[in-house]
mmCIF file of C-alpha atoms in Angstrom:
data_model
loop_
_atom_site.group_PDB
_atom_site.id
_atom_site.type_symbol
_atom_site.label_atom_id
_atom_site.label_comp_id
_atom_site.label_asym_id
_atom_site.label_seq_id
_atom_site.Cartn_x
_atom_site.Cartn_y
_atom_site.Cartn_z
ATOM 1 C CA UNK A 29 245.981 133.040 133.228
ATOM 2 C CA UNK A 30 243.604 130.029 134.459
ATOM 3 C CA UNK A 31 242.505 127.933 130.969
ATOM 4 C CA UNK A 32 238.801 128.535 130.329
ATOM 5 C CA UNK A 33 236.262 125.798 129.266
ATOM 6 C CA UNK A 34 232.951 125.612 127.731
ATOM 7 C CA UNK A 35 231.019 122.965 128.879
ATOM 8 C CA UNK A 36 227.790 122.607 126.794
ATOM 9 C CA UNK A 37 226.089 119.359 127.466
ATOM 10 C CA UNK A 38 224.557 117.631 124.060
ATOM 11 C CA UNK A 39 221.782 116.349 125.862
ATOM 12 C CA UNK A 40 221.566 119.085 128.331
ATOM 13 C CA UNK A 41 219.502 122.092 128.946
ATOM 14 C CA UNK A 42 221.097 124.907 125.771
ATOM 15 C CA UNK A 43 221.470 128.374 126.677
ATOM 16 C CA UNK A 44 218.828 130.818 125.970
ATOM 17 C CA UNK A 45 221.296 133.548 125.043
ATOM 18 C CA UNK A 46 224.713 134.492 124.777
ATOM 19 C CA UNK A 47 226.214 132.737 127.656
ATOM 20 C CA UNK A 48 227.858 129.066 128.528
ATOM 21 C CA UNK A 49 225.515 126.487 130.531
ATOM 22 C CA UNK A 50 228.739 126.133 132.249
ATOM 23 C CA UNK A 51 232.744 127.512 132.705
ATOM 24 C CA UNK A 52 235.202 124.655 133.788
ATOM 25 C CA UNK A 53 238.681 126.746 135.344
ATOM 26 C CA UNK A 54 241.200 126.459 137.974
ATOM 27 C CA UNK A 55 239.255 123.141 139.711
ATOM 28 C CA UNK A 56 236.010 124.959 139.789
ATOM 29 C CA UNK A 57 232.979 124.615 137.464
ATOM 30 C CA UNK A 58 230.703 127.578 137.581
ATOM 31 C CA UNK A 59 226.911 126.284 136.459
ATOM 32 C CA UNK A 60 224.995 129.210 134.631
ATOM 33 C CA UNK A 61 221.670 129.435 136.239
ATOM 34 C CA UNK A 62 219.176 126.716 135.341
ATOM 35 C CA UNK A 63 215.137 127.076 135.254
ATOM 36 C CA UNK A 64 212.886 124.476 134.294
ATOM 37 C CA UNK A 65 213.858 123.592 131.113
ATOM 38 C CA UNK A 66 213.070 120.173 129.336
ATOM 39 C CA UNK A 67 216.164 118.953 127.618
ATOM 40 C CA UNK A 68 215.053 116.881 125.095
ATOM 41 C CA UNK A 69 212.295 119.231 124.258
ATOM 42 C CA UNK A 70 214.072 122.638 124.839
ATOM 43 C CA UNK A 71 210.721 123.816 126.215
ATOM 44 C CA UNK A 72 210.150 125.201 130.006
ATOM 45 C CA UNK A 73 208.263 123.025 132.127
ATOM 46 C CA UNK A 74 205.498 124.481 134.087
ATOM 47 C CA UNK A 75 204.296 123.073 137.475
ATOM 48 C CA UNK A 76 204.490 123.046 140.820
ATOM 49 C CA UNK A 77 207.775 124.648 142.630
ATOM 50 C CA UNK A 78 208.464 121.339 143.812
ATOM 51 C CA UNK A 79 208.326 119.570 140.035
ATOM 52 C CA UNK A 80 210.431 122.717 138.692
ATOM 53 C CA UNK A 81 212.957 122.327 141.573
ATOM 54 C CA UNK A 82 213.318 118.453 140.688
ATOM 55 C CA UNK A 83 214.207 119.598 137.017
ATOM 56 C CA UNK A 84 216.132 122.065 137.541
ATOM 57 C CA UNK A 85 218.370 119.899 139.774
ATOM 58 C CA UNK A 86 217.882 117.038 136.884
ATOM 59 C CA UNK A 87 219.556 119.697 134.585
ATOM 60 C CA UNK A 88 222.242 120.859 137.396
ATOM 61 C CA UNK A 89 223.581 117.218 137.230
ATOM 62 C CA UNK A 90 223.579 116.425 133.894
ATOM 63 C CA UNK A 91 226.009 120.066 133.011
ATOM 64 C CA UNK A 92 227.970 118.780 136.495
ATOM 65 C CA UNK A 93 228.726 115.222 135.099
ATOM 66 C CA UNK A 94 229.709 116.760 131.308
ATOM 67 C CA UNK A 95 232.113 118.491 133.263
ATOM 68 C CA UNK A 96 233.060 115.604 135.324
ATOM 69 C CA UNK A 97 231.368 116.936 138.400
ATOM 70 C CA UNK A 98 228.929 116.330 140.978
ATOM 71 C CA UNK A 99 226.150 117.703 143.125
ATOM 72 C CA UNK A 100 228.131 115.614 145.187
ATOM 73 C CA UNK A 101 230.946 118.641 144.671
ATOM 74 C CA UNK A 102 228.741 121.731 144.970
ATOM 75 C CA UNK A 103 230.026 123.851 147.284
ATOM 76 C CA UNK A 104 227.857 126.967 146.844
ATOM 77 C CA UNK A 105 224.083 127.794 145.581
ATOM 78 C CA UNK A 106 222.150 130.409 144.739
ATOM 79 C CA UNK A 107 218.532 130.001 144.424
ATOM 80 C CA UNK A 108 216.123 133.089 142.928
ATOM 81 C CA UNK A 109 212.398 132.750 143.795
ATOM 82 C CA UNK A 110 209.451 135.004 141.777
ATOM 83 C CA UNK A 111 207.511 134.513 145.264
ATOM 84 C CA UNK A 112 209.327 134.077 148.778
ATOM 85 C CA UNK A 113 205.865 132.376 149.724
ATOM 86 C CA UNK A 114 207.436 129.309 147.609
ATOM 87 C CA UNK A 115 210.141 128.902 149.870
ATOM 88 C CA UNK A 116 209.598 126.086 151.737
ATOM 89 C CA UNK A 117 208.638 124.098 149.226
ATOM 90 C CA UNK A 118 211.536 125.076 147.453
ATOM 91 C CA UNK A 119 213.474 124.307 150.329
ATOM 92 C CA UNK A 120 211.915 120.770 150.648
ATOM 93 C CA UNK A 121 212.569 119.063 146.866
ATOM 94 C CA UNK A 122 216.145 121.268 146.994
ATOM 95 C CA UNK A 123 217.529 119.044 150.429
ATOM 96 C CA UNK A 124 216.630 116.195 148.732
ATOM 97 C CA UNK A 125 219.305 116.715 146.574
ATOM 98 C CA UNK A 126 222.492 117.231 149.109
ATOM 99 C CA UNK A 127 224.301 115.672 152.074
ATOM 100 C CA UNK A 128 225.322 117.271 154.860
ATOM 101 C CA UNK A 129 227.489 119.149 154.731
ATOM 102 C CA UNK A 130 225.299 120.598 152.639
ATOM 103 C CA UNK A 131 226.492 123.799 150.453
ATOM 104 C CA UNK A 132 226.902 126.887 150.992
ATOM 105 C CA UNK A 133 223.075 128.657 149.330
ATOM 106 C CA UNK A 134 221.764 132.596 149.237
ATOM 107 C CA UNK A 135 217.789 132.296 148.426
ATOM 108 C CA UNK A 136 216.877 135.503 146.964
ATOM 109 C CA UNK A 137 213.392 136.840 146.005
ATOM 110 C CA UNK A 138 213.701 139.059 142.662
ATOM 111 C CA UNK A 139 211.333 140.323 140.746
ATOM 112 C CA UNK A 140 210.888 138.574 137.576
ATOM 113 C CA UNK A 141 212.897 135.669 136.234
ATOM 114 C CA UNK A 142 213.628 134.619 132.586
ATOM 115 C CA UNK A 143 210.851 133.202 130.514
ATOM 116 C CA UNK A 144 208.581 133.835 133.636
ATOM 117 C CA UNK A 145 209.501 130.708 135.673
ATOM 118 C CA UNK A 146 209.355 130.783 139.448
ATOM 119 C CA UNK A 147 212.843 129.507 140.247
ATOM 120 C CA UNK A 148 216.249 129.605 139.420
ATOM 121 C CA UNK A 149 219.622 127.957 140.620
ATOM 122 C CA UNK A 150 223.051 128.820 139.916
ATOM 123 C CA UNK A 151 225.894 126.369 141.315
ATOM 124 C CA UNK A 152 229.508 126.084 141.646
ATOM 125 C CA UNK A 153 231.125 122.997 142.060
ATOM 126 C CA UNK A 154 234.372 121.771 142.440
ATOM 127 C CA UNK A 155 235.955 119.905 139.594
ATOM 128 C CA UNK A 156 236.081 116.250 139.383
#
């Protein structure tokens, strides 16, 4: 059986429940979705979809490089929006972030997401 790992940032976004930010195994790092969340403060950050988007990826990078990762290495997201409407703005701040080829992404609309953002992203990456 592949060897598990915990990776758990210092100065990274902490989990809001009883899960891992992220699981390092088998040369794949599996990023626990991310919302807006301030990580020196531990507080959400309201704002536009665009400003949430930007710290959201902030966050996705600092849990990538404790693993020894990348956005660099992403090879699939998954985006979930409170409002399709926000899509293209999503969509906008979110290709800022990636080269072509760009990952593989599902954009869902759900709901209701924790804490009542508007967005979050799940990743996995490949390990460094």
């Amino acid at each position: 059986m592949p060897e598990k790992k915990k990776i758990a940032p210092p100065r990274g976004p902490q989990a809001v429940g009883p899960y891992s930010p992220a699981i390092r195994t088998d040369g794949l790092i599996f990023v626990s979705g991310q919302v807006a969340i301030n990580p020196d403060s531990q507080e959400i950050e309201r704002g536009t979809i665009q400003q949430q988007v930007d710290r959201i990826m902030h966050n996705l990078s600092l849990i990538l490089e404790a693993a020894g990762s990348s956005l660099e290495r992403v090879v699939k997201a998954s985006v979930f929006l409170a409002d399709m409407n926000d899509f293209e703005a999503m969509n906008e701040t979110y290709g800022k972030y990636f080269k072509d080829p760009a990952p593989a992404r599902t954009t869902i609309e759900v709901s209701r997401l924790p804490k009542d953002v508007d967005v979050e992203i799940d990743v996995i990456a490949l390990a460094g």
